[in-house]
Short mmCIF file of C-alpha atoms and ligand atoms in Angstrom, two decimals:
data_model
loop_
_atom_site.label_atom_id
_atom_site.label_comp_id
_atom_site.label_asym_id
_atom_site.label_seq_id
_atom_site.Cartn_x
_atom_site.Cartn_y
_atom_site.Cartn_z
CA UNK L 29 80.45 66.80 92.88
CA UNK L 30 80.20 70.31 91.47
CA UNK L 31 76.97 72.25 91.84
CA UNK L 32 76.71 74.21 88.60
CA UNK L 33 80.09 74.23 86.92
CA UNK L 34 83.66 73.11 87.45
CA UNK L 35 87.09 73.94 86.10
CA UNK L 36 90.25 72.00 85.36
CA UNK L 37 93.49 73.94 85.23
CA UNK L 38 96.42 72.19 83.59
CA UNK L 39 99.72 72.89 85.28
CA UNK L 40 101.77 69.73 85.26
CA UNK L 41 104.34 70.91 82.73
CA UNK L 42 107.75 71.98 84.02
CA UNK L 43 108.13 75.01 81.80
CA UNK L 44 111.58 73.95 80.55
CA UNK L 45 111.93 77.00 78.33
CA UNK L 46 111.81 79.31 81.33
CA UNK L 47 115.24 77.88 82.25
CA UNK L 48 114.35 78.36 85.89
CA UNK L 49 114.77 76.44 89.11
CA UNK L 50 111.23 77.50 90.01
CA UNK L 51 108.28 75.95 88.23
CA UNK L 52 106.78 78.31 85.67
CA UNK L 53 103.31 78.70 87.17
CA UNK L 54 104.74 80.01 90.45
CA UNK L 55 106.75 82.84 88.91
CA UNK L 56 105.41 86.09 90.38
CA UNK L 57 103.45 88.27 88.01
CA UNK L 58 102.25 91.68 89.21
CA UNK L 59 102.51 90.52 92.82
CA UNK L 60 100.98 87.03 92.71
CA UNK L 61 101.99 83.69 91.13
CA UNK L 62 101.19 83.27 87.45
CA UNK L 63 98.63 80.53 88.15
CA UNK L 64 96.86 82.66 90.77
CA UNK L 65 95.76 84.99 87.95
CA UNK L 66 94.06 82.03 86.28
CA UNK L 67 92.41 80.96 89.52
CA UNK L 68 91.10 84.45 90.18
CA UNK L 69 89.60 84.74 86.70
CA UNK L 70 87.92 81.38 87.04
CA UNK L 71 86.56 82.25 90.48
CA UNK L 72 85.37 85.65 89.26
CA UNK L 73 83.32 83.72 86.71
CA UNK L 74 81.61 82.06 89.71
CA UNK L 75 83.29 78.71 89.25
CA UNK L 76 84.38 77.42 92.63
CA UNK L 77 84.87 73.72 92.07
CA UNK L 78 88.40 73.82 90.74
CA UNK L 79 90.85 71.01 89.96
CA UNK L 80 94.50 71.79 89.28
CA UNK L 81 96.55 69.12 87.56
CA UNK L 82 100.04 69.27 89.03
CA UNK L 83 103.22 67.36 88.28
CA UNK L 84 106.59 69.07 88.49
CA UNK L 85 107.25 70.56 91.94
CA UNK L 86 103.74 69.57 92.88
CA UNK L 87 104.29 70.07 96.63
CA UNK L 88 105.31 73.68 96.02
CA UNK L 89 102.34 74.34 93.75
CA UNK L 90 99.92 72.65 96.16
CA UNK L 91 101.25 74.69 99.06
CA UNK L 92 100.70 77.96 97.29
CA UNK L 93 97.11 77.26 96.22
CA UNK L 94 94.09 77.44 98.47
CA UNK L 95 90.57 76.18 97.98
CA UNK L 96 91.33 73.91 95.02
CA UNK L 97 91.71 70.16 94.57
CA UNK L 98 95.16 69.24 93.29
CA UNK L 99 95.38 66.13 91.15
CA UNK L 100 98.76 64.64 90.29
CA UNK L 101 99.89 63.67 86.82
CA UNK L 102 103.16 61.82 87.38
CA UNK L 103 104.05 61.35 83.72
CA UNK L 104 103.55 64.12 81.24
CA UNK L 105 101.66 62.23 78.57
CA UNK L 106 99.77 65.14 77.04
CA UNK L 107 96.83 67.45 77.72
CA UNK L 108 94.31 64.63 77.19
CA UNK L 109 96.03 62.51 79.83
CA UNK L 110 96.22 65.49 82.21
CA UNK L 111 92.45 65.99 82.05
CA UNK L 112 91.97 62.23 82.39
CA UNK L 113 93.47 62.48 85.89
CA UNK L 114 90.31 64.30 87.03
CA UNK L 115 88.01 61.51 85.89
CA UNK L 116 87.07 60.21 89.33
CA UNK L 117 85.81 63.67 90.35
CA UNK L 118 83.90 64.70 87.26
CA UNK L 119 82.98 61.83 84.94
CA UNK L 120 79.38 61.67 86.16
CA UNK L 121 78.83 65.41 86.16
CA UNK L 122 76.32 66.35 83.50
CA UNK L 123 77.25 70.01 83.37
CA UNK L 124 79.86 72.46 82.08
CA UNK L 125 83.52 72.06 82.94
CA UNK L 126 86.06 74.68 81.93
CA UNK L 127 89.47 73.39 80.87
CA UNK L 128 92.23 75.96 80.75
CA UNK L 129 95.99 76.29 81.29
CA UNK L 130 97.86 77.51 84.33
CA UNK L 131 100.26 79.47 82.17
CA UNK L 132 97.68 81.57 80.28
CA UNK L 133 96.97 84.31 82.81
CA UNK L 134 95.18 86.98 80.77
CA UNK L 135 91.94 85.13 80.08
CA UNK L 136 89.09 87.27 81.42
CA UNK L 137 86.33 86.11 83.76
CA UNK L 138 83.81 87.33 81.15
CA UNK L 139 85.20 84.81 78.66
CA UNK L 140 84.67 81.95 81.08
CA UNK L 141 81.21 83.26 81.92
CA UNK L 142 80.28 83.58 78.24
CA UNK L 143 81.34 80.08 77.29
CA UNK L 144 79.50 78.63 80.28
CA UNK L 145 76.28 80.48 79.47
CA UNK L 146 76.57 79.50 75.80
CA UNK L 147 76.89 75.92 76.98
CA UNK L 148 73.88 76.24 79.27
CA UNK L 149 71.67 77.92 76.67
CA UNK L 150 72.30 75.57 73.78
CA UNK L 151 73.01 71.88 73.60
CA UNK L 152 76.75 72.13 73.03
CA UNK L 153 79.26 69.39 73.77
CA UNK L 154 82.28 71.67 73.59
CA UNK L 155 82.92 75.39 73.13
CA UNK L 156 86.52 76.17 72.24
CA UNK L 157 88.00 79.57 72.81
CA UNK L 158 89.85 80.60 69.67
CA UNK L 159 91.75 83.69 68.54
CA UNK L 160 92.81 85.23 65.25
CA UNK L 161 96.55 85.90 65.40
CA UNK L 162 99.10 87.12 62.90
CA UNK L 163 101.72 84.63 64.00
CA UNK L 164 100.02 81.31 64.71
CA UNK L 165 103.32 79.39 64.92
CA UNK L 166 103.35 76.83 67.71
CA UNK L 167 99.60 76.79 68.31
CA UNK L 168 97.00 74.24 67.33
CA UNK L 169 95.08 75.49 64.25
CA UNK L 170 91.30 75.48 64.01
CA UNK L 171 90.19 73.70 60.87
CA UNK L 172 86.67 74.77 59.86
CA UNK L 173 84.30 73.37 57.25
CA UNK L 174 83.32 75.52 54.21
CA UNK L 175 80.18 76.42 56.24
CA UNK L 176 82.39 77.68 59.08
CA UNK L 177 81.84 74.86 61.55
CA UNK L 178 84.80 73.71 63.67
CA UNK L 179 85.96 70.34 62.34
CA UNK L 180 89.17 69.60 64.15
CA UNK L 181 92.29 71.04 65.72
CA UNK L 182 95.62 70.31 64.15
CA UNK L 183 98.79 70.75 66.19
CA UNK L 184 101.73 72.63 64.67
CA UNK L 185 103.80 69.47 64.40
CA UNK L 186 101.01 67.51 62.71
CA UNK L 187 99.79 70.22 60.33
CA UNK L 188 99.95 70.22 56.53
CA UNK L 189 101.30 73.21 54.58
CA UNK L 190 97.79 74.52 54.03
CA UNK L 191 96.79 74.04 57.64
CA UNK L 192 99.86 75.96 58.80
CA UNK L 193 98.49 79.00 56.98
CA UNK L 194 95.38 79.11 59.19
CA UNK L 195 95.38 82.14 61.49
CA UNK L 196 92.69 80.97 63.86
CA UNK L 197 94.30 79.20 66.81
CA UNK L 198 93.17 77.08 69.71
CA UNK L 199 93.82 79.07 72.88
CA UNK L 200 93.74 75.92 75.02
CA UNK L 201 90.61 77.03 76.89
CA UNK L 202 87.36 75.13 76.51
CA UNK L 203 83.99 74.50 78.06
CA UNK L 204 82.98 70.84 77.81
CA UNK L 205 80.04 68.86 79.01
CA UNK L 206 81.97 66.93 81.67
CA UNK L 207 80.19 63.60 81.14
CA UNK L 208 80.80 63.65 77.38
CA UNK L 209 84.39 64.79 77.82
CA UNK L 210 85.26 61.82 80.00
CA UNK L 211 83.32 59.42 77.83
CA UNK L 212 85.26 60.45 74.74
CA UNK L 213 88.64 60.83 76.45
CA UNK L 214 88.69 57.05 76.74
CA UNK L 215 88.77 56.83 72.97
CA UNK L 216 91.77 59.02 72.10
CA UNK L 217 95.23 57.61 71.34
CA UNK L 218 98.73 58.98 71.05
CA UNK L 219 99.43 58.27 67.40
CA UNK L 220 100.73 61.71 66.50
CA UNK L 221 103.98 63.59 65.95
CA UNK L 222 104.54 64.14 69.68
CA UNK L 223 103.35 60.74 70.89
CA UNK L 224 101.01 62.51 73.33
CA UNK L 225 97.36 62.17 74.25
CA UNK L 226 95.90 65.33 72.78
CA UNK L 227 92.82 66.70 74.52
CA UNK L 228 91.88 68.28 71.22
CA UNK L 229 91.40 64.83 69.63
CA UNK L 230 88.12 64.61 71.54
CA UNK L 231 86.65 67.22 69.19
CA UNK L 232 86.46 65.21 65.92
CA UNK L 233 85.16 62.18 67.87
CA UNK L 234 82.31 64.24 69.30
CA UNK L 235 81.55 65.67 65.85
CA UNK L 236 81.45 62.20 64.33
CA UNK L 237 78.74 61.25 66.80
CA UNK L 238 76.70 64.30 65.89
CA UNK L 239 77.50 66.55 68.84
CA UNK L 240 77.81 70.31 68.43
CA UNK L 241 81.15 72.08 68.78
CA UNK L 242 81.29 75.88 68.94
CA UNK L 243 84.21 78.20 68.39
CA UNK L 244 84.24 81.31 70.58
CA UNK L 245 86.64 83.79 69.01
CA UNK L 246 88.26 86.29 71.40
CA UNK L 247 87.81 89.98 70.70
CA UNK L 248 91.28 90.71 72.05
CA UNK L 249 93.68 87.94 71.00
CA UNK L 250 96.12 89.09 73.67
CA UNK L 251 93.86 87.39 76.24
CA UNK L 252 95.23 84.10 74.92
CA UNK L 253 98.90 84.95 75.42
CA UNK L 254 100.64 82.08 77.13
CA UNK L 255 103.94 82.03 78.94
CA UNK L 256 106.52 79.59 77.64
CA UNK L 257 109.75 81.54 78.06
CA UNK L 258 110.87 84.71 79.77
CA UNK L 259 110.32 86.81 76.68
CA UNK L 260 106.65 85.85 76.65
CA UNK L 261 106.58 86.35 80.39
CA UNK L 262 107.66 89.97 79.90
CA UNK L 263 105.03 90.45 77.17
CA UNK L 264 102.29 89.12 79.40
CA UNK L 265 103.51 91.25 82.29
CA UNK L 266 103.30 94.33 80.07
CA UNK L 267 99.69 93.58 79.20
CA UNK L 268 98.70 92.98 82.83
CA UNK L 269 100.48 96.12 84.05
CA UNK L 270 98.84 98.13 81.30
CA UNK L 271 95.39 96.85 82.30
CA UNK L 272 96.01 97.69 85.96
CA UNK L 273 97.25 101.23 85.18
CA UNK L 274 94.31 101.90 82.88
CA UNK L 275 91.92 100.68 85.57
CA UNK L 276 93.31 103.22 88.05
CA UNK L 277 93.46 106.04 85.50
CA UNK L 278 89.81 105.42 84.68
CA UNK L 279 89.12 105.60 88.41
CA UNK L 280 90.56 109.09 88.84
CA UNK L 281 94.28 108.49 89.44
CA UNK L 282 96.84 110.50 87.42
CA UNK L 283 99.81 108.50 86.23
CA UNK L 284 102.30 110.86 84.64
CA UNK L 285 104.44 108.23 82.98
CA UNK L 286 102.57 104.92 82.71
CA UNK L 287 105.61 103.18 81.23
CA UNK L 288 107.66 103.68 84.39
CA UNK L 289 104.87 103.04 86.88
CA UNK L 290 104.39 99.51 88.19
CA UNK L 291 101.25 98.65 90.13
CA UNK L 292 100.57 95.16 91.46
CA UNK L 293 97.23 93.50 91.93
CA UNK L 294 95.62 93.89 95.37
CA UNK L 295 96.46 97.58 95.69
CA UNK L 296 94.11 100.54 95.99
CA UNK L 297 94.67 104.17 95.00
CA UNK L 298 92.33 107.02 95.88
CA UNK L 299 90.86 109.70 93.66
CA UNK L 300 93.05 112.62 92.51
CA UNK L 301 96.25 111.00 93.67
CA UNK L 302 99.14 111.73 91.30
CA UNK L 303 101.77 109.09 90.61
CA UNK L 304 105.09 110.47 89.38
CA UNK L 305 107.54 108.45 87.25
CA UNK L 306 109.63 105.59 88.57
CA UNK L 307 107.10 104.42 91.13
CA UNK L 308 106.47 100.84 92.26
CA UNK L 309 103.23 100.19 94.10
CA UNK L 310 103.49 96.64 95.29
CA UNK L 311 101.04 94.08 96.58
CA UNK L 312 98.96 95.08 99.59
CA UNK L 313 99.60 98.80 99.27
CA UNK L 314 96.67 101.15 99.87
CA UNK L 315 96.95 104.81 98.96
CA UNK L 316 94.35 107.42 99.87
CA UNK L 317 93.09 110.44 97.96
CA UNK L 318 95.01 113.56 96.86
CA UNK L 319 98.44 112.05 97.47
CA UNK L 320 101.59 112.79 95.50
CA UNK L 321 103.60 109.60 95.15
CA UNK L 322 107.01 109.63 93.47
CA UNK L 323 109.19 110.17 91.64
CA UNK L 324 111.18 107.05 92.46
CA UNK L 325 109.19 105.51 95.25
CA UNK L 326 108.82 101.84 96.13
CA UNK L 327 105.87 100.97 98.35
CA UNK L 328 105.42 97.41 99.54
CA UNK L 329 102.37 96.52 101.60
CA UNK L 330 102.13 100.08 102.90
CA UNK L 331 99.00 101.93 103.97
CA UNK L 332 98.92 105.59 103.11
CA UNK L 333 96.24 108.08 104.13
CA UNK L 334 94.99 111.13 102.22
CA UNK L 335 97.07 114.11 101.02
CA UNK L 336 100.38 112.40 101.73
CA UNK L 337 103.53 113.34 99.79
CA UNK L 338 106.26 110.76 99.27
CA UNK L 339 109.29 111.18 97.05
CA UNK L 340 112.46 109.17 96.49
CA UNK L 341 111.63 106.69 99.21
CA UNK L 342 111.13 103.05 100.06
CA UNK L 343 108.51 101.75 102.44
CA UNK L 344 107.72 98.20 103.44
CA UNK L 345 104.98 96.94 105.82
CA UNK L 346 104.45 100.46 107.12
CA UNK L 347 101.62 102.97 107.56
CA UNK L 348 101.51 106.71 106.93
CA UNK L 349 98.64 108.95 108.07
CA UNK L 350 97.03 111.91 106.33
CA UNK L 351 99.08 114.94 105.27
CA UNK L 352 102.43 113.45 106.19
CA UNK L 353 105.47 114.28 104.07
CA UNK L 354 108.02 111.57 103.45
CA UNK L 355 111.39 111.94 101.75
CA UNK L 356 113.39 112.59 99.79
CA UNK L 357 115.54 109.57 100.59
CA UNK L 358 113.58 108.11 103.48
CA UNK L 359 113.29 104.44 104.39
CA UNK L 360 110.27 103.16 106.28
CA UNK L 361 110.81 99.61 107.48
CA UNK L 362 108.33 97.08 108.86
CA UNK L 363 106.25 98.41 111.73
CA UNK L 364 106.87 102.08 111.01
CA UNK L 365 103.67 104.02 111.74
CA UNK L 366 103.79 107.67 110.83
CA UNK L 367 101.16 109.99 112.31
CA UNK L 368 99.15 112.76 110.75
CA UNK L 369 101.05 115.75 109.39
CA UNK L 370 104.46 114.28 110.26
CA UNK L 371 107.57 115.21 108.38
CA UNK L 372 110.08 112.42 107.73
CA UNK L 373 112.94 113.91 105.78
CA UNK L 374 116.14 113.00 104.03
CA UNK L 375 118.27 110.02 105.05
CA UNK L 376 115.91 109.00 107.83
CA UNK L 377 115.26 105.35 108.58
CA UNK L 378 112.33 104.34 110.75
CA UNK L 379 111.73 100.79 111.94
CA UNK L 380 109.09 99.28 114.22
CA UNK L 381 108.28 102.70 115.65
CA UNK L 382 105.26 104.91 116.12
CA UNK L 383 105.69 108.55 115.30
CA UNK L 384 102.87 110.65 116.79
CA UNK L 385 100.90 113.31 114.91
CA UNK L 386 102.75 116.42 113.77
CA UNK L 387 106.15 115.17 114.90
CA UNK L 388 109.22 115.83 112.79
CA UNK L 389 112.26 113.75 111.98
CA UNK L 390 113.64 115.99 109.27
CA UNK L 391 117.15 114.72 108.59
CA UNK L 392 119.77 112.01 109.05
CA UNK L 393 118.25 109.91 111.82
CA UNK L 394 117.71 106.30 112.77
CA UNK L 395 114.58 105.69 114.81
CA UNK L 396 114.14 102.01 115.69
CA UNK L 397 111.84 100.39 118.28
CA UNK L 398 110.60 103.75 119.50
CA UNK L 399 107.31 105.29 120.59
CA UNK L 400 107.42 108.95 119.73
CA UNK L 401 104.58 111.18 120.94
CA UNK L 402 102.92 114.13 119.24
CA UNK L 403 104.64 117.37 118.27
CA UNK L 404 108.07 115.98 118.94
CA UNK L 405 111.05 117.46 117.15
CA UNK L 406 113.92 115.11 116.55
CA UNK L 407 117.07 116.96 115.59
CA UNK L 408 119.38 116.08 112.76
CA UNK L 409 121.55 113.04 113.36
CA UNK L 410 119.58 111.55 116.26
CA UNK L 411 119.98 107.83 116.80
CA UNK L 412 117.98 105.48 118.97
CA UNK L 413 120.53 102.93 120.14
CA UNK L 414 118.07 100.05 120.27
CA UNK L 415 120.40 97.07 120.16
CA UNK L 416 123.05 96.06 122.69
CA UNK L 417 124.28 93.15 120.64
CA UNK L 418 121.81 90.76 122.28
CA UNK L 419 118.40 92.32 122.74
CA UNK L 420 116.38 95.13 121.22
CA UNK L 421 114.96 97.73 123.62
CA UNK L 422 112.45 100.52 123.19
CA UNK L 423 112.86 104.26 123.39
CA UNK L 424 109.91 106.35 124.49
CA UNK L 425 109.78 110.04 123.63
CA UNK L 426 106.72 111.75 125.09
CA UNK L 427 104.64 114.56 123.58
CA UNK L 428 106.27 117.93 122.78
CA UNK L 429 109.80 116.75 123.56
CA UNK L 430 112.71 118.32 121.70
CA UNK L 431 115.73 116.18 120.91
CA UNK L 432 118.81 118.23 120.04
CA UNK L 433 120.90 117.35 117.03
CA UNK L 434 123.31 114.47 117.09
CA UNK L 435 121.90 112.81 120.19
CA UNK L 436 122.18 109.13 121.05
CA UNK L 437 119.24 107.74 123.00
CA UNK L 438 120.44 104.50 124.55
CA UNK L 439 117.42 102.22 125.01
CA UNK L 440 115.60 101.32 127.15
CA UNK L 441 115.09 104.98 127.93
CA UNK L 442 112.23 107.47 128.30
CA UNK L 443 112.30 111.16 127.46
CA UNK L 444 109.53 112.85 129.47
CA UNK L 445 106.87 115.16 128.13
CA UNK L 446 108.04 118.60 126.96
CA UNK L 447 111.65 117.98 127.95
CA UNK L 448 114.73 118.94 126.01
CA UNK L 449 117.80 116.95 125.21
CA UNK L 450 120.86 119.07 124.56
CA UNK L 451 122.55 118.60 121.22
CA UNK L 452 125.27 115.99 121.18
CA UNK L 453 124.01 114.18 124.28
CA UNK L 454 124.26 110.46 124.88
CA UNK L 455 121.21 109.77 127.01
CA UNK L 456 121.40 106.62 129.12
CA UNK L 457 118.90 107.51 131.87
CA UNK L 458 115.26 108.57 131.77
CA UNK L 459 114.64 112.31 131.46
CA UNK L 460 111.81 113.66 133.66
CA UNK L 461 109.00 115.83 132.32
CA UNK L 462 109.78 119.49 131.49
CA UNK L 463 113.55 119.07 132.06
CA UNK L 464 116.69 119.73 130.10
CA UNK L 465 119.09 116.81 129.87
CA UNK L 466 122.70 117.49 129.01
CA UNK L 467 124.87 114.45 128.69
CA UNK L 468 128.15 115.52 127.17
CA UNK L 469 131.54 116.86 128.24
CA UNK L 470 131.63 120.56 128.96
CA UNK L 471 133.55 122.57 126.43
CA UNK L 472 136.93 123.92 127.44
CA UNK L 473 138.51 126.79 125.52
CA UNK L 474 142.28 126.91 125.83
CA UNK L 475 143.04 130.51 125.02
CA UNK L 476 146.39 131.32 123.45
CA UNK L 477 146.97 127.62 122.81
CA UNK L 478 148.21 128.17 119.27
CA UNK L 479 150.98 130.45 120.31
CA UNK L 480 152.06 128.15 123.12
CA UNK L 481 152.21 125.26 120.70
CA UNK L 482 154.81 127.19 118.73
CA UNK L 483 156.99 127.33 121.86
CA UNK L 484 156.29 123.69 122.80
CA UNK L 485 154.30 124.62 125.96
CA UNK L 486 150.95 122.95 125.13
CA UNK L 487 150.45 121.36 128.58
CA UNK L 488 149.91 124.57 130.52
CA UNK L 489 146.32 125.79 130.85
CA UNK L 490 147.00 129.53 130.75
C1 UD1 B 528 98.02 73.06 73.57
C2 UD1 B 528 96.96 72.65 72.56
C3 UD1 B 528 97.05 73.56 71.35
C4 UD1 B 528 96.88 75.00 71.78
C5 UD1 B 528 97.88 75.37 72.87
C6 UD1 B 528 97.53 76.73 73.43
C7 UD1 B 528 96.75 70.24 72.81
C8 UD1 B 528 97.06 68.93 72.23
N1 UD1 B 528 97.19 71.29 72.16
O1 UD1 B 528 99.28 72.85 72.95
O2 UD1 B 528 96.05 73.22 70.41
O3 UD1 B 528 97.05 75.88 70.68
O4 UD1 B 528 97.81 74.42 73.97
O5 UD1 B 528 98.53 77.13 74.33
O6 UD1 B 528 96.11 70.30 73.83
N2 UD1 B 528 100.05 69.93 80.44
C9 UD1 B 528 99.91 69.07 81.49
N3 UD1 B 528 100.22 67.76 81.29
C10 UD1 B 528 100.65 67.29 80.10
C11 UD1 B 528 100.77 68.20 79.05
C12 UD1 B 528 100.46 69.52 79.23
O7 UD1 B 528 99.51 69.44 82.60
O8 UD1 B 528 100.90 66.09 80.01
C13 UD1 B 528 99.71 71.34 80.66
C14 UD1 B 528 100.89 72.27 80.52
O9 UD1 B 528 101.52 72.49 81.78
C15 UD1 B 528 100.24 73.52 80.01
C16 UD1 B 528 99.03 73.04 79.24
O10 UD1 B 528 98.79 71.73 79.68
O11 UD1 B 528 99.78 74.36 81.05
C17 UD1 B 528 99.25 73.04 77.74
O12 UD1 B 528 100.29 72.17 77.46
P1 UD1 B 528 101.35 72.46 76.32
O13 UD1 B 528 102.35 71.40 76.28
O14 UD1 B 528 101.82 73.86 76.45
O15 UD1 B 528 100.42 72.32 75.07
P2 UD1 B 528 100.72 72.90 73.67
O16 UD1 B 528 101.59 71.98 72.94
O17 UD1 B 528 101.15 74.31 73.77
MG1 MG B 529 102.00 75.60 75.31
#
């Protein structure tokens, strides 16, 4: 039994027009499933008692939703029938219940709040959220009396020529008195063009018995955009992305080219950070202040400190501390932790490794499963050989070590503090503190060799 208000989210439809193997409401939109946007809006309006009507791929939908009650509609008999499935939970509740759709993700929490408070202030049986649109095709039309009162909703397929000209549409979101809703749902039938139980047929029945119906017209009709096919999906995505970018710009983030900047929900960006074109900031990413991110950067679930520069790079499940410089063409893989003031340069891949403060990996290196201390310099072309075909092993490089170019560090191995590894070495044994390790063939110069080759005497040393 709900305390103050409840919500029913309809999501039993398959979304045939998406032409997808995955049910429509689980398609990811700005980092989270389509239906999660609806849930968040409803919750942000302080409605916590939520029922989701599921049908197609219901196990998948149920698995991906938390803190809601899923109710199954096995046969898709219409929106009225879908709501009917929640009867046992809500029919005795004498308070407001929101009904909305799982595929209409732009509805704002304020809208839900407003229709609930309207309901609580006045004695209203149903408040319908409506919108004025230029192209009402496909939507139910709001038929009003000459005095402007809502009289009924006519579906596209049932509408007369005159009714089709109406620009005010039913968005599919309502606030009902739950008790009245379930009382009147019993009375609707499916004698209409689609042979479905229309939820909207409750409205004229309530009116006939003298109850009040309100229309709540949206200021921004885009809030009512629903997703039926992938074209509409892209439209909705544009609106959401635009809202997210504007939010960050209004919070002190510069976005040089909003059109080519993609920011998911659940990200944070600090003040005076500049985002250059072609940047993807994906779910779970946190960026500090005064950073320069981009061009062409993809950050997935990455934590970035203040004053960090990243260009032409990809990072996933990684962390970068203040003042570090990453890129161009760097790849930070899961578990990469980059210390303060580090420099990770071109064609460097770092995986499951800690790089201590002020260390440098400037070019062409693979550092995997390593613990690198502070102030370490890793020369161009260094590789940690972390995998022997069976197991992964760690490489430890202590503070102030210097790894010469083109070295192979065969793990498990430890390079002691302040030691040097000569360029071109293949290190297979630990290197003690303050030492120089050379692990390569000595060079031999065969003087006069060219001339001797001409006479066929290339074997002799002298
Ligand atoms: C409905 C409204 C229409 C409104 C439009 C807004 C009715 C009769 N019509 O029409 O006035 O303009 O939404 O988008 O309500 N669903 C179920 N089970 C069902 C049928 C539908 O769960 O048996 C769910 C769908 O998954 C969807 C929502 O209800 O999320 C709306 O259903 P849909 O078939 O899209 O209704 P419309 O015909 O668009
Ligand atoms: Mg629809």
